[in-house]
Amino acid sequence: MHDVIPTSIRSDRLLLAVSFACFAVAGMATGTVEALVPTVGATAVAIAGVYCVAQYATRVSRRTLAGLSAAFWLGFLATAALHGIGLETVGAIVPGDDATITGSLTAVTWATLLTAVAATTFLGFREYGAATSADSPEEQVLEGDSDYSTQ
């Protein structure tokens, strides 16, 4: 039979939402003013976002993490296409305040980029950890076979 460890899906999604919000705030804080205090504050908020992604990555499967990473990379590419058009142009086309729309798109761009990078990085760490633990027993078996076959 399969052993199942119950986890709360809601708490996992909450961690992801908090990290996304942290990355959006960090992106907006660095994009507005070129000063030391907002940059340090944005860095601290971004570190909190990375911590939340790390906690999320430990609670979900590698397959879920890979899907999340791919989804955020696609989201980033979609918002990057809007940057190619020009945020001011998009702000003029979409009804509403231009500054609010461009600020929102900037926040979403930073959030999708940093979440995609963090998810991909933690997926890489998990894949590397899985590969090194899987190689050890195989090497031991191969070494044992080579000694056994020479006798």
PDB file of C-alpha atoms in Angstrom:
ATOM      1  CA  MET A   1       0.000   0.000   0.000  1.00  0.00           C
ATOM      2  CA  HIS A   2       0.961   3.632  -0.293  1.00  0.00           C
ATOM      3  CA  ASP A   3       1.819   5.765   2.670  1.00  0.00           C
ATOM      4  CA  VAL A   4       0.161   9.121   2.393  1.00  0.00           C
ATOM      5  CA  ILE A   5       1.234  12.097   4.423  1.00  0.00           C
ATOM      6  CA  PRO A   6      -1.611  14.589   4.571  1.00  0.00           C
ATOM      7  CA  THR A   7      -0.642  18.131   3.752  1.00  0.00           C
ATOM      8  CA  SER A   8      -2.792  21.180   3.656  1.00  0.00           C
ATOM      9  CA  ILE A   9      -3.080  22.424   0.081  1.00  0.00           C
ATOM     10  CA  ARG A  10      -4.341  25.770   1.306  1.00  0.00           C
ATOM     11  CA  SER A  11      -1.164  26.463   3.281  1.00  0.00           C
ATOM     12  CA  ASP A  12       0.956  25.566   0.265  1.00  0.00           C
ATOM     13  CA  ARG A  13      -0.936  27.980  -1.925  1.00  0.00           C
ATOM     14  CA  LEU A  14      -0.744  30.631   0.754  1.00  0.00           C
ATOM     15  CA  LEU A  15       3.051  30.369   0.773  1.00  0.00           C
ATOM     16  CA  LEU A  16       3.087  30.741  -2.989  1.00  0.00           C
ATOM     17  CA  ALA A  17       0.754  33.738  -2.866  1.00  0.00           C
ATOM     18  CA  VAL A  18       2.848  35.424  -0.166  1.00  0.00           C
ATOM     19  CA  SER A  19       6.046  34.875  -2.154  1.00  0.00           C
ATOM     20  CA  PHE A  20       4.413  36.263  -5.307  1.00  0.00           C
ATOM     21  CA  ALA A  21       3.266  39.342  -3.388  1.00  0.00           C
ATOM     22  CA  CYS A  22       6.728  39.799  -1.851  1.00  0.00           C
ATOM     23  CA  PHE A  23       8.338  39.660  -5.279  1.00  0.00           C
ATOM     24  CA  ALA A  24       5.812  42.142  -6.683  1.00  0.00           C
ATOM     25  CA  VAL A  25       6.474  44.592  -3.838  1.00  0.00           C
ATOM     26  CA  ALA A  26      10.227  44.157  -4.222  1.00  0.00           C
ATOM     27  CA  GLY A  27       9.998  44.813  -7.954  1.00  0.00           C
ATOM     28  CA  MET A  28       7.931  47.941  -7.456  1.00  0.00           C
ATOM     29  CA  ALA A  29      10.199  49.256  -4.701  1.00  0.00           C
ATOM     30  CA  THR A  30      13.329  48.993  -6.829  1.00  0.00           C
ATOM     31  CA  GLY A  31      11.667  50.466  -9.887  1.00  0.00           C
ATOM     32  CA  THR A  32      10.451  53.699  -8.313  1.00  0.00           C
ATOM     33  CA  VAL A  33      13.339  55.419  -6.553  1.00  0.00           C
ATOM     34  CA  GLU A  34      17.075  54.953  -6.940  1.00  0.00           C
ATOM     35  CA  ALA A  35      18.047  55.226  -3.298  1.00  0.00           C
ATOM     36  CA  LEU A  36      19.675  52.944  -0.773  1.00  0.00           C
ATOM     37  CA  VAL A  37      16.801  52.535   1.691  1.00  0.00           C
ATOM     38  CA  PRO A  38      14.176  51.340  -0.834  1.00  0.00           C
ATOM     39  CA  THR A  39      16.724  48.988  -2.374  1.00  0.00           C
ATOM     40  CA  VAL A  40      17.622  47.457   0.987  1.00  0.00           C
ATOM     41  CA  GLY A  41      13.946  47.161   1.871  1.00  0.00           C
ATOM     42  CA  ALA A  42      13.180  45.560  -1.497  1.00  0.00           C
ATOM     43  CA  THR A  43      16.029  43.107  -0.989  1.00  0.00           C
ATOM     44  CA  ALA A  44      14.661  42.113   2.417  1.00  0.00           C
ATOM     45  CA  VAL A  45      11.175  41.614   0.963  1.00  0.00           C
ATOM     46  CA  ALA A  46      12.625  39.567  -1.915  1.00  0.00           C
ATOM     47  CA  ILE A  47      14.515  37.372   0.553  1.00  0.00           C
ATOM     48  CA  ALA A  48      11.231  36.754   2.364  1.00  0.00           C
ATOM     49  CA  GLY A  49       9.723  35.765  -0.992  1.00  0.00           C
ATOM     50  CA  VAL A  50      12.550  33.315  -1.675  1.00  0.00           C
ATOM     51  CA  TYR A  51      12.048  31.821   1.793  1.00  0.00           C
ATOM     52  CA  CYS A  52       8.346  31.292   1.064  1.00  0.00           C
ATOM     53  CA  VAL A  53       9.132  29.626  -2.272  1.00  0.00           C
ATOM     54  CA  ALA A  54      11.669  27.398  -0.498  1.00  0.00           C
ATOM     55  CA  GLN A  55       9.052  26.346   2.034  1.00  0.00           C
ATOM     56  CA  TYR A  56       6.574  25.716  -0.769  1.00  0.00           C
ATOM     57  CA  ALA A  57       9.149  23.671  -2.703  1.00  0.00           C
ATOM     58  CA  THR A  58       9.721  21.355   0.240  1.00  0.00           C
ATOM     59  CA  ARG A  59       5.996  20.653   0.583  1.00  0.00           C
ATOM     60  CA  VAL A  60       5.131  19.761  -3.003  1.00  0.00           C
ATOM     61  CA  SER A  61       6.299  17.053  -5.383  1.00  0.00           C
ATOM     62  CA  ARG A  62       8.963  17.614  -7.991  1.00  0.00           C
ATOM     63  CA  ARG A  63       6.342  17.248 -10.707  1.00  0.00           C
ATOM     64  CA  THR A  64       4.211  19.995  -9.161  1.00  0.00           C
ATOM     65  CA  LEU A  65       7.258  22.206  -8.782  1.00  0.00           C
ATOM     66  CA  ALA A  66       8.245  21.624 -12.413  1.00  0.00           C
ATOM     67  CA  GLY A  67       4.742  22.522 -13.582  1.00  0.00           C
ATOM     68  CA  LEU A  68       4.770  25.630 -11.438  1.00  0.00           C
ATOM     69  CA  SER A  69       8.127  26.664 -12.812  1.00  0.00           C
ATOM     70  CA  ALA A  70       6.988  26.218 -16.414  1.00  0.00           C
ATOM     71  CA  ALA A  71       3.757  28.112 -15.761  1.00  0.00           C
ATOM     72  CA  PHE A  72       5.574  31.074 -14.248  1.00  0.00           C
ATOM     73  CA  TRP A  73       8.101  31.155 -17.088  1.00  0.00           C
ATOM     74  CA  LEU A  74       5.218  31.266 -19.570  1.00  0.00           C
ATOM     75  CA  GLY A  75       3.580  34.008 -17.505  1.00  0.00           C
ATOM     76  CA  PHE A  76       6.800  35.973 -17.503  1.00  0.00           C
ATOM     77  CA  LEU A  77       7.170  35.639 -21.271  1.00  0.00           C
ATOM     78  CA  ALA A  78       3.602  36.876 -21.714  1.00  0.00           C
ATOM     79  CA  THR A  79       4.189  39.950 -19.569  1.00  0.00           C
ATOM     80  CA  ALA A  80       7.575  40.522 -21.211  1.00  0.00           C
ATOM     81  CA  ALA A  81       5.758  40.708 -24.546  1.00  0.00           C
ATOM     82  CA  LEU A  82       3.744  43.593 -23.117  1.00  0.00           C
ATOM     83  CA  HIS A  83       7.009  45.328 -22.272  1.00  0.00           C
ATOM     84  CA  GLY A  84       8.009  44.860 -25.903  1.00  0.00           C
ATOM     85  CA  ILE A  85       4.884  46.719 -26.959  1.00  0.00           C
ATOM     86  CA  GLY A  86       5.518  49.350 -24.318  1.00  0.00           C
ATOM     87  CA  LEU A  87       3.865  49.745 -20.951  1.00  0.00           C
ATOM     88  CA  GLU A  88       2.718  53.260 -21.770  1.00  0.00           C
ATOM     89  CA  THR A  89       1.057  51.990 -24.950  1.00  0.00           C
ATOM     90  CA  VAL A  90      -0.700  49.226 -23.026  1.00  0.00           C
ATOM     91  CA  GLY A  91      -1.718  51.751 -20.380  1.00  0.00           C
ATOM     92  CA  ALA A  92      -3.236  53.965 -23.055  1.00  0.00           C
ATOM     93  CA  ILE A  93      -5.177  51.070 -24.602  1.00  0.00           C
ATOM     94  CA  VAL A  94      -6.546  49.555 -21.394  1.00  0.00           C
ATOM     95  CA  PRO A  95      -9.189  51.641 -19.631  1.00  0.00           C
ATOM     96  CA  GLY A  96      -8.055  53.093 -16.340  1.00  0.00           C
ATOM     97  CA  ASP A  97      -5.270  55.177 -14.906  1.00  0.00           C
ATOM     98  CA  ASP A  98      -2.086  54.822 -16.984  1.00  0.00           C
ATOM     99  CA  ALA A  99       0.219  54.958 -13.958  1.00  0.00           C
ATOM    100  CA  THR A 100      -1.747  52.242 -12.157  1.00  0.00           C
ATOM    101  CA  ILE A 101      -1.723  49.957 -15.172  1.00  0.00           C
ATOM    102  CA  THR A 102       1.993  50.377 -15.869  1.00  0.00           C
ATOM    103  CA  GLY A 103       2.798  49.921 -12.187  1.00  0.00           C
ATOM    104  CA  SER A 104       0.669  46.784 -12.009  1.00  0.00           C
ATOM    105  CA  LEU A 105       2.296  45.325 -15.114  1.00  0.00           C
ATOM    106  CA  THR A 106       5.736  46.075 -13.704  1.00  0.00           C
ATOM    107  CA  ALA A 107       4.819  44.357 -10.438  1.00  0.00           C
ATOM    108  CA  VAL A 108       3.448  41.303 -12.253  1.00  0.00           C
ATOM    109  CA  THR A 109       6.554  41.139 -14.448  1.00  0.00           C
ATOM    110  CA  TRP A 110       8.896  41.172 -11.466  1.00  0.00           C
ATOM    111  CA  ALA A 111       6.753  38.713  -9.534  1.00  0.00           C
ATOM    112  CA  THR A 112       6.517  36.191 -12.375  1.00  0.00           C
ATOM    113  CA  LEU A 113      10.219  36.476 -13.173  1.00  0.00           C
ATOM    114  CA  LEU A 114      11.424  36.058  -9.593  1.00  0.00           C
ATOM    115  CA  THR A 115       8.937  33.276  -8.813  1.00  0.00           C
ATOM    116  CA  ALA A 116       9.957  31.408 -11.973  1.00  0.00           C
ATOM    117  CA  VAL A 117      13.644  31.763 -11.150  1.00  0.00           C
ATOM    118  CA  ALA A 118      13.145  30.673  -7.530  1.00  0.00           C
ATOM    119  CA  ALA A 119      10.970  27.687  -8.458  1.00  0.00           C
ATOM    120  CA  THR A 120      13.426  26.586 -11.148  1.00  0.00           C
ATOM    121  CA  THR A 121      16.353  26.945  -8.772  1.00  0.00           C
ATOM    122  CA  PHE A 122      14.723  24.887  -6.038  1.00  0.00           C
ATOM    123  CA  LEU A 123      13.647  22.299  -8.604  1.00  0.00           C
ATOM    124  CA  GLY A 124      17.274  22.075  -9.697  1.00  0.00           C
ATOM    125  CA  PHE A 125      18.390  21.591  -6.102  1.00  0.00           C
ATOM    126  CA  ARG A 126      15.836  18.806  -5.649  1.00  0.00           C
ATOM    127  CA  GLU A 127      16.846  17.121  -8.898  1.00  0.00           C
ATOM    128  CA  TYR A 128      20.515  17.347  -7.957  1.00  0.00           C
ATOM    129  CA  GLY A 129      19.778  15.909  -4.517  1.00  0.00           C
ATOM    130  CA  ALA A 130      17.762  13.075  -6.046  1.00  0.00           C
ATOM    131  CA  ALA A 131      20.506  12.297  -8.560  1.00  0.00           C
ATOM    132  CA  THR A 132      23.291  12.122  -5.981  1.00  0.00           C
ATOM    133  CA  SER A 133      21.365   9.875  -3.619  1.00  0.00           C
ATOM    134  CA  ALA A 134      20.378   7.577  -6.494  1.00  0.00           C
ATOM    135  CA  ASP A 135      23.954   7.284  -7.809  1.00  0.00           C
ATOM    136  CA  SER A 136      25.429   6.021  -4.562  1.00  0.00           C
ATOM    137  CA  PRO A 137      23.672   2.627  -4.420  1.00  0.00           C
ATOM    138  CA  GLU A 138      24.261   2.021  -8.137  1.00  0.00           C
ATOM    139  CA  GLU A 139      27.967   2.660  -7.763  1.00  0.00           C
ATOM    140  CA  GLN A 140      28.104   0.252  -4.852  1.00  0.00           C
ATOM    141  CA  VAL A 141      26.325  -2.448  -6.867  1.00  0.00           C
ATOM    142  CA  LEU A 142      28.591  -1.930  -9.866  1.00  0.00           C
ATOM    143  CA  GLU A 143      31.697  -2.088  -7.697  1.00  0.00           C
ATOM    144  CA  GLY A 144      30.399  -5.258  -6.064  1.00  0.00           C
ATOM    145  CA  ASP A 145      29.662  -6.813  -9.469  1.00  0.00           C
ATOM    146  CA  SER A 146      33.104  -6.024 -10.849  1.00  0.00           C
ATOM    147  CA  ASP A 147      34.794  -7.661  -7.857  1.00  0.00           C
ATOM    148  CA  TYR A 148      32.431 -10.621  -8.050  1.00  0.00           C
ATOM    149  CA  SER A 149      32.895 -11.205 -11.793  1.00  0.00           C
ATOM    150  CA  THR A 150      36.713 -11.285 -11.617  1.00  0.00           C
ATOM    151  CA  GLN A 151      36.821 -14.241  -9.258  1.00  0.00           C
TER     152      GLN A 151
END
